Coordinates of C-alpha atoms (C1' of nucleotides) in Angstrom, one line a residue:
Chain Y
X1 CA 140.0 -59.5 171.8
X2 CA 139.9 -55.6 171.6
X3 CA 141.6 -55.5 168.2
X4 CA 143.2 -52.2 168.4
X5 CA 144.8 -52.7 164.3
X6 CA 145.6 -49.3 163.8
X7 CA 146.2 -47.4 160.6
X8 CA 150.1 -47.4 160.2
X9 CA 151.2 -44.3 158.4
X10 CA 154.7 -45.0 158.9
X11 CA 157.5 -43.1 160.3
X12 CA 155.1 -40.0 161.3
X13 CA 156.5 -38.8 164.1
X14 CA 159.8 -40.8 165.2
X15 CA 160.5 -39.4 168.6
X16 CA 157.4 -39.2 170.9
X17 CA 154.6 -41.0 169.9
X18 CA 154.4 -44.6 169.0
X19 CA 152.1 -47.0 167.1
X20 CA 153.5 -50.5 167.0
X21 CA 153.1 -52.7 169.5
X22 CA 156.6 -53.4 171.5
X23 CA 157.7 -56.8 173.0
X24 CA 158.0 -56.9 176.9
X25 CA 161.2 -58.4 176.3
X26 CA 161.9 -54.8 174.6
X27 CA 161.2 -53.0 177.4
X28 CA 163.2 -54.9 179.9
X29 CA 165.9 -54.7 177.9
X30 CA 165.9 -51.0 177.6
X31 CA 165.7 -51.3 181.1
X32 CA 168.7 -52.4 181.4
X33 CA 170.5 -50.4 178.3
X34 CA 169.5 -47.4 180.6
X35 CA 171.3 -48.7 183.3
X36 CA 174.7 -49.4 181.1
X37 CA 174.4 -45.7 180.0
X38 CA 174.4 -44.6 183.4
X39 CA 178.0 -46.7 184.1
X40 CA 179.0 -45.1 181.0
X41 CA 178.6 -42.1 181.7
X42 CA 180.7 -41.7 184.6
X43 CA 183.5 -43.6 183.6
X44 CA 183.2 -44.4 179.8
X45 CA 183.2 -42.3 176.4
X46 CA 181.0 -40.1 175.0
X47 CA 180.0 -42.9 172.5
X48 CA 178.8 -46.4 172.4
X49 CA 178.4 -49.2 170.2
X50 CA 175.4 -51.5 169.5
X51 CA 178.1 -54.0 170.4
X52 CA 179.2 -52.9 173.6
X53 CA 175.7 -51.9 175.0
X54 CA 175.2 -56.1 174.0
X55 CA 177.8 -57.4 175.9
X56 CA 176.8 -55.0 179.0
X57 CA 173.0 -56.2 178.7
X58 CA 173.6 -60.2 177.9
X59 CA 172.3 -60.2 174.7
X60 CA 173.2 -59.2 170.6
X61 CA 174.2 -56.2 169.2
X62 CA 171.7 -56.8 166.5
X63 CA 169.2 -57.3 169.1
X64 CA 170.1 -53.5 170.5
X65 CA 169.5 -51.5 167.3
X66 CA 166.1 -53.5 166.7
X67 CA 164.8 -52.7 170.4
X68 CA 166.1 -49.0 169.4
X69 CA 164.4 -49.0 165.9
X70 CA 161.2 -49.4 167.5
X71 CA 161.3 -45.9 168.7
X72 CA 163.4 -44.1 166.2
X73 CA 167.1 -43.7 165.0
X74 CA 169.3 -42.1 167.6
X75 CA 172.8 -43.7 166.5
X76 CA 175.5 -42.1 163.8
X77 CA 176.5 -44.7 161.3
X78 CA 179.9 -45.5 161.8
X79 CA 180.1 -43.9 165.5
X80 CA 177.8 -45.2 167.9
X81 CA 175.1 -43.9 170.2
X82 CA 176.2 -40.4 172.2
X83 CA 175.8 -42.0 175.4
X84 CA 174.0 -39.0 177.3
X85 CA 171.6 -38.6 174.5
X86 CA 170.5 -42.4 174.3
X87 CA 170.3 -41.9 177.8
X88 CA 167.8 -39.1 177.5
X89 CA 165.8 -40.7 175.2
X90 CA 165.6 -44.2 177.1
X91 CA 164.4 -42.0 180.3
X92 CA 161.9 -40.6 178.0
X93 CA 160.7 -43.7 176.1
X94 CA 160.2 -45.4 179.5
X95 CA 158.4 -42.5 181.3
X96 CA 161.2 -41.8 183.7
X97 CA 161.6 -38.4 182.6
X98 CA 159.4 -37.7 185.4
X99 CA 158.4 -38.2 189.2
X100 CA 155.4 -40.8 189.9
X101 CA 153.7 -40.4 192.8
X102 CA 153.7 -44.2 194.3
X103 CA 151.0 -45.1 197.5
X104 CA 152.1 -48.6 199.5
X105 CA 149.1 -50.6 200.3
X106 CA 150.7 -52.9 202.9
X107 CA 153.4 -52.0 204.9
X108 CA 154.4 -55.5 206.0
X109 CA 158.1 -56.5 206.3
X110 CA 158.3 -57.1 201.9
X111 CA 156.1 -53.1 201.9
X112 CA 158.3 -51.4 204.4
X113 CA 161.5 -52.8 202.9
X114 CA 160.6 -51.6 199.3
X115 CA 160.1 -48.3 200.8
X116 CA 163.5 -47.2 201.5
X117 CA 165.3 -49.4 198.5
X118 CA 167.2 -46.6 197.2
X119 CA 167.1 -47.1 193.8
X120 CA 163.1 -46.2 193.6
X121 CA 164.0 -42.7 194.3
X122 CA 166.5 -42.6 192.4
X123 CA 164.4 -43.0 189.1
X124 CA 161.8 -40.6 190.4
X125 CA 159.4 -43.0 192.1
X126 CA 158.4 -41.3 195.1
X127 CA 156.5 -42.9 197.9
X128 CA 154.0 -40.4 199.1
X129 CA 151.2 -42.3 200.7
X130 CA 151.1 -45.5 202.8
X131 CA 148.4 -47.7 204.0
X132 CA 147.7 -50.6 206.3
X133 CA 144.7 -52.2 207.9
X134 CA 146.8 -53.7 211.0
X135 CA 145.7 -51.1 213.8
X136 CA 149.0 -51.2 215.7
X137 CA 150.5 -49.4 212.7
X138 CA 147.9 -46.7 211.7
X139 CA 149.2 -43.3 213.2
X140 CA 152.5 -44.6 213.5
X141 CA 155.0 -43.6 211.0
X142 CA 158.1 -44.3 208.7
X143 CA 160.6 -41.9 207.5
X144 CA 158.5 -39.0 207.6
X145 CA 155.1 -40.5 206.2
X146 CA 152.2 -41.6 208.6
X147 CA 150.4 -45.3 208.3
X148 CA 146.5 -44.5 207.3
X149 CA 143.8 -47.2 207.4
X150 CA 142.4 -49.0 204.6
X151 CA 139.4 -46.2 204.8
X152 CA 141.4 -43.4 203.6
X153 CA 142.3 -45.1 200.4
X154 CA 140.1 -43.9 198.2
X155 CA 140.5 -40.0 199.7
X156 CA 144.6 -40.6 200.0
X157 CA 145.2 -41.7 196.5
X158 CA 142.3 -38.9 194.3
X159 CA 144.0 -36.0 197.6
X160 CA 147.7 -36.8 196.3
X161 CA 147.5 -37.6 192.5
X162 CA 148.4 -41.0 193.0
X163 CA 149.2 -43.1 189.7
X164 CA 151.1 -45.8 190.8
X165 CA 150.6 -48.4 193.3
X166 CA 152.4 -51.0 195.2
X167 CA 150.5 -53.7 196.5
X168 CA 151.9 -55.9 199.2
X169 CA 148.8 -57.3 201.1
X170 CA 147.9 -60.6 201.4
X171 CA 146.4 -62.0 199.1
X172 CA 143.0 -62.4 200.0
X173 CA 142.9 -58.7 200.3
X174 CA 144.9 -58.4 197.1
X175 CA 142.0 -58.3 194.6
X176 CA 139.4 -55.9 196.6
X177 CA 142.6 -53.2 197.5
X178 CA 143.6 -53.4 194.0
X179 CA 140.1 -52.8 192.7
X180 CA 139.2 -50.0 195.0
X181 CA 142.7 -48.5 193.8
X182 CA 141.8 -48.5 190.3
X183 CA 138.1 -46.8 191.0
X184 CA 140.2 -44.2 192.6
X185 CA 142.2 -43.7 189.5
X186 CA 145.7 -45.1 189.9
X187 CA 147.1 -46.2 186.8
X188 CA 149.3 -49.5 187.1
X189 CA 149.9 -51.6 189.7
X190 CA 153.3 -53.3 191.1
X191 CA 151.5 -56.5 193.0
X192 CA 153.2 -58.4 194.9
X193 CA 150.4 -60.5 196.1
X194 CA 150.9 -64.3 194.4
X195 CA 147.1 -63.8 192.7
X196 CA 146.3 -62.9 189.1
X197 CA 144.7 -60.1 189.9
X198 CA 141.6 -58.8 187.7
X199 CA 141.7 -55.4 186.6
X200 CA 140.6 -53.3 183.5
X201 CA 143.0 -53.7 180.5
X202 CA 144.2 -50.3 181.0
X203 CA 145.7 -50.5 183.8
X204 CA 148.6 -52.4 183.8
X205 CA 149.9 -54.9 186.5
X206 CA 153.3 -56.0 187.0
X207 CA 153.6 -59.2 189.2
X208 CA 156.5 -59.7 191.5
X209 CA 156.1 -63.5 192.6
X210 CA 159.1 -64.9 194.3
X211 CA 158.1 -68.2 195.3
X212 CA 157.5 -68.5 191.3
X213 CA 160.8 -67.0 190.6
X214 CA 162.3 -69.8 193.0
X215 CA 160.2 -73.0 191.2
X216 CA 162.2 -71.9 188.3
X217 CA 165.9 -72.2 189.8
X218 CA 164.7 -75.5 191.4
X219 CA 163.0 -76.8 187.8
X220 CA 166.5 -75.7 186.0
X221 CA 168.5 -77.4 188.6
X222 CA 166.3 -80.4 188.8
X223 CA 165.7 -80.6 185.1
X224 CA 169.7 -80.4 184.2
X225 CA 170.3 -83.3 187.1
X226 CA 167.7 -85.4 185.1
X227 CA 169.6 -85.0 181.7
X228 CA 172.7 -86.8 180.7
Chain C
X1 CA 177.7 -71.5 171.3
X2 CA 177.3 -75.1 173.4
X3 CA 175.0 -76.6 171.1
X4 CA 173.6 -79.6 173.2
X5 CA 171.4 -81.0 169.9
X6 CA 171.3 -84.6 171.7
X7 CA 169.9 -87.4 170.1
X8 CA 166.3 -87.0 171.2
X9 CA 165.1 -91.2 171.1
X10 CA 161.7 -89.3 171.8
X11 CA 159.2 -90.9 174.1
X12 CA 161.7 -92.8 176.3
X13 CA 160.6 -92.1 179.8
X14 CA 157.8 -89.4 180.0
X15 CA 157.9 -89.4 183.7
X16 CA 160.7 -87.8 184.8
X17 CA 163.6 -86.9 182.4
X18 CA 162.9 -84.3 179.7
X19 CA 164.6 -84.0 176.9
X20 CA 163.3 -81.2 174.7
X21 CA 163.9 -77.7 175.9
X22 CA 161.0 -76.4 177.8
X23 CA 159.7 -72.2 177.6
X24 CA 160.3 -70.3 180.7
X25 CA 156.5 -69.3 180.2
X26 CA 155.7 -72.8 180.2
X27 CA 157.4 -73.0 183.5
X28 CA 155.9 -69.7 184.9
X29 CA 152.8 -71.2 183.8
X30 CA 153.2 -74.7 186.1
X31 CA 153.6 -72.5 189.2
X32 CA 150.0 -70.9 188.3
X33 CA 148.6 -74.2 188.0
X34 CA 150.1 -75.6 190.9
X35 CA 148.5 -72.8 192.6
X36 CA 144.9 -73.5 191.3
X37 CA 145.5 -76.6 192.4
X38 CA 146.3 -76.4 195.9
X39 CA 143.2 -74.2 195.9
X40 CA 140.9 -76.3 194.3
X41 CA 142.4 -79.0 196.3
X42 CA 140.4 -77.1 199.8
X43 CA 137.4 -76.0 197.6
X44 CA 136.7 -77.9 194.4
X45 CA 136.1 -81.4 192.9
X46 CA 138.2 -84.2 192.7
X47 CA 139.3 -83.3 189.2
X48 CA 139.6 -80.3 187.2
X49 CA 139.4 -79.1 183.1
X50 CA 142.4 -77.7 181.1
X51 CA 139.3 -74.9 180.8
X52 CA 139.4 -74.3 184.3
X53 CA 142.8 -74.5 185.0
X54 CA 143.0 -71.6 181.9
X55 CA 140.5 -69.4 183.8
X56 CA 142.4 -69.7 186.6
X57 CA 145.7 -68.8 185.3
X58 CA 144.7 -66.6 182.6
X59 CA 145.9 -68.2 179.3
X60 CA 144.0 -70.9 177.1
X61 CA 142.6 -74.4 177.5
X62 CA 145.2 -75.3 174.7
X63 CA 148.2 -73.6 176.1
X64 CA 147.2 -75.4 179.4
X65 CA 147.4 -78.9 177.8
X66 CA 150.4 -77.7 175.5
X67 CA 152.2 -77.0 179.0
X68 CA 151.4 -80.0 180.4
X69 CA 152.6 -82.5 177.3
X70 CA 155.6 -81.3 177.6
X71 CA 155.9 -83.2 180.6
X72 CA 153.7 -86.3 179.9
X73 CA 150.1 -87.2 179.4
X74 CA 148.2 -86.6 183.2
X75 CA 145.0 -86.2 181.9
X76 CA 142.1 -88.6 181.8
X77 CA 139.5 -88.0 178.0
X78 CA 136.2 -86.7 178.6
X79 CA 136.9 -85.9 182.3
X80 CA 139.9 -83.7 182.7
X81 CA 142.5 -84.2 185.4
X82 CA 142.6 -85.5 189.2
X83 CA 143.2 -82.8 191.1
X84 CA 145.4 -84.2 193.7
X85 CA 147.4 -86.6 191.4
X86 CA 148.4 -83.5 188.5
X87 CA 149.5 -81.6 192.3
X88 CA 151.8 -84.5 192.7
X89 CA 153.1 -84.1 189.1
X90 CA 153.4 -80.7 188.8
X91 CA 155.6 -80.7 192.5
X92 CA 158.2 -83.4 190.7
X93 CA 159.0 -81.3 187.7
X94 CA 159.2 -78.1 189.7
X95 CA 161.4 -80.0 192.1
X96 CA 159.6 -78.8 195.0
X97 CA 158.6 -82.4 195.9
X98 CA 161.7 -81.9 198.4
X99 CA 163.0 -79.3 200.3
X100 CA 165.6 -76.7 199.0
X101 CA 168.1 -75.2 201.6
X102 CA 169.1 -72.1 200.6
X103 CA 171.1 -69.5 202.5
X104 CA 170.4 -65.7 202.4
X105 CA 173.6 -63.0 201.8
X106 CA 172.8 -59.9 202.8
X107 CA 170.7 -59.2 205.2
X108 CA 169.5 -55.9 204.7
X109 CA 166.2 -54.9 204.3
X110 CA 164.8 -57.0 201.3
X111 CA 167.2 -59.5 202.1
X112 CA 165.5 -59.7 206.0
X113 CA 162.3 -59.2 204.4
X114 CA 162.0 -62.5 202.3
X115 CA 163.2 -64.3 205.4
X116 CA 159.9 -64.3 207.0
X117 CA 157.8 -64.6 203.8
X118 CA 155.8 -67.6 205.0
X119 CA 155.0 -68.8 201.3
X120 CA 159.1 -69.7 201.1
X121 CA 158.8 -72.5 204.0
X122 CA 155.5 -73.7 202.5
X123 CA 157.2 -74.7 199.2
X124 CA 160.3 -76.1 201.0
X125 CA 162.9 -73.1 200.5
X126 CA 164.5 -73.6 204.2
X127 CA 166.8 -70.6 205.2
X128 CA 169.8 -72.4 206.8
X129 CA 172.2 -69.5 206.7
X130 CA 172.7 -65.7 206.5
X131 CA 175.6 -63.9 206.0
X132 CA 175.9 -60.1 206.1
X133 CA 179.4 -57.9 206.0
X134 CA 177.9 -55.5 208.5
X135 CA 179.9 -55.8 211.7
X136 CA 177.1 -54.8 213.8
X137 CA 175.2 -57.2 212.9
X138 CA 177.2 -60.2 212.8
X139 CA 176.7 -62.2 215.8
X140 CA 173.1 -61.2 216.3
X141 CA 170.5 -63.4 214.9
X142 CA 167.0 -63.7 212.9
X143 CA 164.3 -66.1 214.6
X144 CA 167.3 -68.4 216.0
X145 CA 170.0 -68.1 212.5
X146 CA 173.1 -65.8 213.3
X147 CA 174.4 -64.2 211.0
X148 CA 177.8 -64.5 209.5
X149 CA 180.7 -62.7 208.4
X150 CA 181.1 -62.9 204.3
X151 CA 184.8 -64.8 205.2
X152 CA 182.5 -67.8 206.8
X153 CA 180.8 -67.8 203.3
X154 CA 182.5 -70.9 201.6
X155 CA 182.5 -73.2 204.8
X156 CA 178.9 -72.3 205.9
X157 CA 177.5 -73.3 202.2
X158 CA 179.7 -76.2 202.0
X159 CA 179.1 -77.3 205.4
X160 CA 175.6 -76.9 205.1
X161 CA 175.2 -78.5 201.8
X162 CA 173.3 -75.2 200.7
X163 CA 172.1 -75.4 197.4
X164 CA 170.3 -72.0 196.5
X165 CA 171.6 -68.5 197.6
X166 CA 169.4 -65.5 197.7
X167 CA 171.4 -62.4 196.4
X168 CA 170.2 -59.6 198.4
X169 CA 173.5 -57.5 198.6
X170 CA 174.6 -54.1 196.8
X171 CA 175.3 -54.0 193.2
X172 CA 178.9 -54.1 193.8
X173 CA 179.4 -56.4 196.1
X174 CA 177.2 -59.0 194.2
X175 CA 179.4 -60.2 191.3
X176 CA 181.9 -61.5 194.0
X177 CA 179.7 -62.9 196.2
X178 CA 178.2 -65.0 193.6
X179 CA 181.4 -66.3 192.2
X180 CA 182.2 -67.4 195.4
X181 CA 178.9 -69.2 196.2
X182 CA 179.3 -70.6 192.7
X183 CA 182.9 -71.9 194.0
X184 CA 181.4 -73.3 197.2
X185 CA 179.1 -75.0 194.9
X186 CA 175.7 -73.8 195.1
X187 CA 173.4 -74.8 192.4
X188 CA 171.2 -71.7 191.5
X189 CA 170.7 -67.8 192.5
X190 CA 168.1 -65.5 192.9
X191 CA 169.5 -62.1 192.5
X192 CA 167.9 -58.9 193.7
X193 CA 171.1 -57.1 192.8
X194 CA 170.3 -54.6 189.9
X195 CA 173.5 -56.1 187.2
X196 CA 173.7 -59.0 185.3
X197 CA 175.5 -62.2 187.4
X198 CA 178.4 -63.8 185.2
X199 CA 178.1 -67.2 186.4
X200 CA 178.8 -70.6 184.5
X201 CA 176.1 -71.7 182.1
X202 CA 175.1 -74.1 184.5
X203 CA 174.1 -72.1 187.1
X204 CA 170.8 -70.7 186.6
X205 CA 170.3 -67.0 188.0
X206 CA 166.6 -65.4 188.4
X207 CA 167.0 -61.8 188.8
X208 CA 164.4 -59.8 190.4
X209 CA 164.6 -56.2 189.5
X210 CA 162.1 -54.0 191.4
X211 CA 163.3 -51.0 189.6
X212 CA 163.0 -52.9 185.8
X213 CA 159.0 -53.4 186.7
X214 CA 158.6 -50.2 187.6
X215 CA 159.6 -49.1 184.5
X216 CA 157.5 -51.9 182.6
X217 CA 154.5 -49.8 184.2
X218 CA 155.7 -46.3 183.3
X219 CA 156.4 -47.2 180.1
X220 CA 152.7 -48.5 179.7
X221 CA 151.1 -45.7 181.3
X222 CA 153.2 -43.7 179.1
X223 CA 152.8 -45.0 176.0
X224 CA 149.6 -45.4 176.6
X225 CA 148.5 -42.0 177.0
X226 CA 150.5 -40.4 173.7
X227 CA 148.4 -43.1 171.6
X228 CA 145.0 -42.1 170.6
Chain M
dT1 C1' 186.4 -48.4 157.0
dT2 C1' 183.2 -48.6 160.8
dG3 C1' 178.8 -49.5 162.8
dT4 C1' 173.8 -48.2 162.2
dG5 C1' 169.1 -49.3 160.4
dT6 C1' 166.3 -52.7 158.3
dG7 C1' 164.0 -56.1 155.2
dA8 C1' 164.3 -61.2 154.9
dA9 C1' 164.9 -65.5 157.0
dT10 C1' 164.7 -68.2 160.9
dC11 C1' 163.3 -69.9 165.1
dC12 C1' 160.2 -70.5 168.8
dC13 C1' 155.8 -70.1 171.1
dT14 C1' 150.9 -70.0 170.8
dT15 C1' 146.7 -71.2 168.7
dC16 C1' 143.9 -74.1 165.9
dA17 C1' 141.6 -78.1 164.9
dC18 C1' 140.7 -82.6 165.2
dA19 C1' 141.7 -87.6 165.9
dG20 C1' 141.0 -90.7 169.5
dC21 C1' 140.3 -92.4 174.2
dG22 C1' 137.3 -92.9 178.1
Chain G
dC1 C1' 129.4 -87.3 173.9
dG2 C1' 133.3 -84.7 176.5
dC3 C1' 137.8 -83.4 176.9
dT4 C1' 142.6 -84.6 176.3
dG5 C1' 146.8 -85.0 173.5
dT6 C1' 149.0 -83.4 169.4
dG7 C1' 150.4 -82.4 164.5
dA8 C1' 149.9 -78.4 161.7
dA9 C1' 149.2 -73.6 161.0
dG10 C1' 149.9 -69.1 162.5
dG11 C1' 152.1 -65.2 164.6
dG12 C1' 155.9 -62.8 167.0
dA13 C1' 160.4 -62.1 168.3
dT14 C1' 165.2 -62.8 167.2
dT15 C1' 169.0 -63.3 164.1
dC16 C1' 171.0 -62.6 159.7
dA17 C1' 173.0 -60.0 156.2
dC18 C1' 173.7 -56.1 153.8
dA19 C1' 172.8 -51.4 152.0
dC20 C1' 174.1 -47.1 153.4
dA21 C1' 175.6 -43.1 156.0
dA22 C1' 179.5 -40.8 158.5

DNA sequence: TTGTGTGAATCCCTTCACAGCG
DNA sequence: CGCTGTGAAGGGATTCACACAA
């Protein structure tokens, strides 16, 4: 469906732009390849290998230059990667180069904690909006921002420039907040609601789903017991 | 490295031991189904298609029976599967046909967050402990558990019999901590902790990295936008 | 010599297509 | 006839291996 084969000229423009399509396992990785440089750069060298950004992220050193050559060649043959310079461009390929302006829809216990988890701000995820239909919370307020109503989505996230959203309703809710978010022109979704939500293809949805996250450490357990 | 190629006499018991190694997706996958199912179990008929179950989970009627004959053969021709009976099936090979008790350390605000997620208790996970090394909160308790001191960490898991640890603690406290469940013999860990766990191969570790998903979605919205 | 960048080979997952059971 | 179960085909991602640049 939606077959977007697009002419490949090849090597056009190596630094911004990109054609191919990239694995999700790619972009996890960098995630974490980001993070390395980051250690690096406070306590290691100014360089670093394929082979040590490998052993930092759990995986092959082969595997590292093949998630980099998706985007371009930012090593020296025989050197390394400059770390602050691989940083740079990570930050860029991933879009943290920037702030995002992030609305909560659901300030329950998972919603409130996520809102002062340090390392959001840190990458420039910035919480400016947050939204709950329970009426003991509307007007009432945490670290500086006030609790609207579910009415003031659509006027909170167009007033503020709101592209990203965090969704930690229930899930019932789930699909009608995350549709109304959309119509108001957010552009990706972090939901934490255990539905497959339906959305247009261009927005993207990222699902947190603990309870799936837990099957898996009980099927491994359970799985390995029923070996041998 | 470890190269477990056992004699695979095929076909031996297609109940409960597995032999061949199994795709995470596949296993992501089962949770969506068992999901469908306990909905369809309220709503629906007594039985259900591999079509059906697709739609639900958003894959393919093929990768739905794929899944599933990994496991055995639950399905009746020309009719589909009984709802209630592929619910029972799907519980065993996730393991959640039993309850899990897992103990939470750190009990910050994620960490006090997931405690109360109702859809843990539902599947079994039963929070039996929680350890924190804030001293102002040690003593005090969440809806009737006190919480620990990190030095009552091996006796509590051992005395307990825990078996899953939720890793809700700073980045570097966590490595520690996690050897030391590992020690006190705990049998899996889901990490919120932003590093990679070293932990023996047979301990599995599901990481759940807020920060990682985030980036997933800038990267999209990015790359997205300098296409076209 | 060291360590990147990359085609080629390999491995694994998904999709196809159909035989076969109910 | 309907729908599962499954070998075979197909497509992607990882790994290999080496040419090449510093």
């Amino acid at each position: 469906m939606t077959d977007f084969t697009r002419a490949d000229p090849n090597g056009s423009t190596p630094y911004t732009s990109v054609t191919r399509r990239i694995p999700a396992s790619t972009i996890r990785r960098l995630s974490h390849y980001l993070r390395s440089l980051e250690d690096l750069e406070g306590s290691g060298g100014a360089t670093v290998s394929s082979e040590e950004l490998a052993i930092r992220g759990q995986t092959t050193a082969a595997q590292v230059r093949k998630d980099l050559s998706h985007f371009g060649s930012f090593g020296k043959r025989g050197l390394g990667y400059q770390v602050d310079e691989l940083r740079q461009r990570l930050c860029q390929i991933l879009g943290v180069d920037r702030s995002w302006k992030v609305a909560l829809i659901g300030a329950g216990r998972i919603g409130s904690a996520l809102f002062e988890y340090p390392a959001f701000e840190s990458r420039g995820y910035e919480c400016v909006a947050i939204i709950d239909s329970d009426p003991a919370k509307i007007g009432t307020g945490r670290s500086g921002l006030q609790i609207h109503g579910p009415e003031d989505l659509e006027s909170l996230l167009k007033g503020l420039g709101v592209e990203l959203v965090i969704l930690a309703v229930p899930a019932r809710a789930a699909q009608e907040m995350a549709e109304r978010a959309v119509a108001a022109g957010i552009k990706g979704i972090l939901n934490f609601a255990p539905i497959r939500l339906k959305v247009p293809a261009h927005v993207p949805v990222e699902d947190v789903n603990l309870v799936m996250q837990l099957e898996a450490l009980s099927f491994a357990i359970t799985q390995r017991r029923s070996d041998a």
